């Protein structure tokens, strides 16, 4: 009895790999072309062996060990032959050795039942390469056209190599004996044995029976009668759920072969249970999914399969996932299968729900009238993402739906409109709707008094509201006027949509002509009654539209807003729980021209000021930018320099700390408006300051109340002093920022510290707070008005000798550039400043 090799499997393979590398190195060093090519083949063998080294659980069998030992012996023989200086006919014996190695590799493949499919394919490919190799007389390898091993040519052994040839023959015999032993064991099985092992066998028995069956099919030894009588198809399908992954792959390939050869086999796989088992394989690893979808595609020429597959939970979702996956073969087959299944309308709907919309769009374009209605109705009810809306638009869903609305009967029109309403939430689809010319049709529908069409008006108005968000709607010049004429003739839901649409249209940058026409048609007068509407949504829509119009039509607002309307708006601010609602109301008030003193009196009497400041201070972190901007705008009205009593009212209601706070944490618009209000207050600080003389006071003021800039005693709520209010640092920080829109308002506020009586003190204070550097820095990029105010400030600052010396040099480069390239309106002022810095004579032509 032959002694068994006691080495562990990884050790056995590691030693074999080392032997392969040694022989490969010897062959390569021989510098003979034939041996070098042989070395390349050995390198491939080494890689295969390294891959199976850690597969002990599936590879450590008696048969595979024999094959490995045979490879070891062949390698020893090759090493001796390559080193021998008198070896004859090297191309003949090396072909024989290569094929012997191939036979040993073939036995490894034959016995590797549980090895991963990808690994099997690698071994199979190398086995074929070894078996088919041929070397011509010029010592270059060539492949035989034969797919299988050809009979080995005669191998006359040379006297010096007899031992090696005997060893080779012995190992080959052992391999054939092992192969024969397995085949004989298989041949002893009866049909009943195979069926029982396939059906009920444990893993090992099932493996063996499946190997027997697969080999028998490959060799053409199995008849359809035997398959039918044994119920093999259903047995294999049933074992899919319980067997190992590699066996599932074998089963799927066997089933695919059986299905391709016999229609009866295909029909046996088409029942619901079998299809469900196959669908489960779509959820597993890449190779199994690929095989399963290929088999399902083969079965899809049976109409019953279309209907049944669509009903299996998760099937269509998995197919769509595979369609969008990285495996090109699986993706292609999944696409073909989805295309086949889409001939059933319910399947097309399931595909749409899974995010694959092409079949649905196809039905919208080319389906029957009922199919179109079915698809449109389903689309109107789907909860789709913007990505899905984009896909539907790109796939061409908008155009056939518009066609259905224009030309279809009532049911078709309604389903199409509802579907378009769903799609119109995406701006790209809105543009498609405008391009389709649907706006005119929608307006005609809204004007229709036909009772049958009344149900269509609500979705039509909703779509118009979405379309109006695009500036492209302005190509329909009379659309706003038509909507205005419909406002009082429509139901509440339609009124809401029309108000939303009008608000979007009025807010477009290029809508000045449209706004002018709206003004001519008395839009403010038309909207004011809606402010007392009981329907909250209508009230909100009207308020938002009034706010948008107030930004562009302030004079119209002044003419139309009476005391009752103003009080209504103040009540909205006071009572509404919605901040957006409050913001719109405050925004309207902020846009009323300051010159309207009657409005100021009404707002003063309504206690608007404490309402706004309390609201801003109650939860400052929750205040929106739009609300803060509106409040700052209203405070400009209450801080006009011409009315010190009104300013005092604002100060006593703590308006100044709020304005200073907005300089730091408000939006750019809020900062700009806050700076403007503070500038107005500061204009009166000089006249309101208290002299240092004690005769002014009954009680001596605190030393901290003295203001170096105003050279007197300042109390914020009485003299509105920006220095004591702490407003100067945040004002300068705005100048140091990157945004320039608030510069003019900030400079106007700083300029109030440079009034005739206090300009020297003010200059020093601005300089101490790094204001001069900030002003010089913005000169290059500020607006013309801001540059003009900056030049005025610098002229005052440089009137102080010390400051002129300190900052003159840094300012001169900017000033020279401004003199040469700046706005012509600034040349004179710039030249004076340069002369002040002694860089230009006063007689210069710049004056």
Coordinates of N, CA, C and O in Angstrom, one line a residue, residues 19 73 120 133 155 230 234 356 393 420 443 456 473 476 524 543 545 568 570 575 637 651 662 714 730 757:
X19 N 8.9 24.9 -6.0 CA 9.5 24.1 -7.0 C 9.2 24.6 -8.4 O 10.1 24.7 -9.3
X73 N 6.5 15.5 -9.4 CA 7.4 14.6 -10.1 C 7.7 15.1 -11.5 O 8.9 15.0 -12.0
X120 N -12.3 28.0 -10.9 CA -12.4 26.8 -11.8 C -12.2 27.2 -13.3 O -11.5 26.5 -14.0
X133 N -0.6 23.0 -26.2 CA 0.6 23.6 -26.6 C 1.4 22.7 -27.6 O 1.4 21.5 -27.5
X155 N 7.3 9.1 -27.5 CA 8.4 9.7 -26.7 C 9.5 8.7 -26.5 O 9.6 8.1 -25.5
X230 N -37.7 11.4 -14.3 CA -37.1 11.6 -12.9 C -37.5 13.0 -12.3 O -37.2 13.2 -11.1
X234 N -37.6 20.1 -11.7 CA -38.2 20.6 -10.4 C -37.3 20.3 -9.3 O -37.2 21.0 -8.3
X356 N -37.7 52.9 -13.1 CA -37.4 52.7 -14.5 C -38.6 53.1 -15.3 O -39.7 52.4 -15.3
X393 N -38.8 63.5 -17.5 CA -38.7 64.6 -18.4 C -37.7 64.2 -19.6 O -38.0 64.5 -20.7
X420 N -49.1 65.9 -15.1 CA -48.2 67.1 -15.4 C -48.0 67.9 -14.1 O -46.9 68.5 -13.9
X443 N -55.0 78.7 -19.7 CA -55.7 79.9 -19.4 C -57.1 79.8 -20.1 O -58.1 80.2 -19.5
X456 N -61.3 70.2 -14.1 CA -59.9 70.4 -14.7 C -59.3 71.7 -14.2 O -58.1 71.9 -14.4
X473 N -42.1 82.5 -18.7 CA -43.5 82.7 -18.8 C -43.8 84.1 -19.4 O -44.9 84.3 -19.9
X476 N -45.5 85.1 -22.7 CA -46.9 85.2 -22.8 C -47.3 86.6 -22.2 O -47.5 86.7 -21.0
X524 N -53.3 96.9 -6.8 CA -53.3 97.1 -5.4 C -54.7 97.2 -4.9 O -55.1 96.5 -3.9
X543 N -51.1 88.8 0.6 CA -50.1 89.6 1.3 C -48.7 89.5 0.6 O -48.0 90.5 0.5
X545 N -48.1 88.8 -2.5 CA -48.1 89.6 -3.8 C -48.0 91.1 -3.5 O -47.3 91.8 -4.2
X568 N -54.9 96.9 9.5 CA -55.1 95.5 9.2 C -53.7 94.8 9.1 O -53.5 93.7 9.7
X570 N -50.9 95.9 10.5 CA -50.3 95.8 11.8 C -50.9 94.7 12.7 O -50.1 94.0 13.4
X575 N -50.7 89.4 15.4 CA -51.5 88.1 15.7 C -51.1 86.9 14.9 O -51.4 85.8 15.4
X637 N -37.9 104.8 8.9 CA -39.0 105.8 8.9 C -39.1 106.5 10.3 O -39.4 107.7 10.4
X651 N -35.7 105.6 20.2 CA -34.6 105.4 21.1 C -35.2 104.8 22.4 O -34.6 103.9 23.0
X662 N -27.9 94.4 14.6 CA -28.1 94.0 13.2 C -26.9 94.3 12.4 O -26.6 93.6 11.4
X714 N -22.9 112.3 26.7 CA -23.8 111.6 25.8 C -24.5 110.4 26.5 O -23.8 109.6 27.1
X730 N -18.5 97.7 14.7 CA -19.2 96.9 13.7 C -19.4 97.6 12.4 O -19.4 96.9 11.4
X757 N -18.2 120.8 13.9 CA -17.8 121.1 15.2 C -17.0 120.0 15.9 O -16.3 120.3 16.8

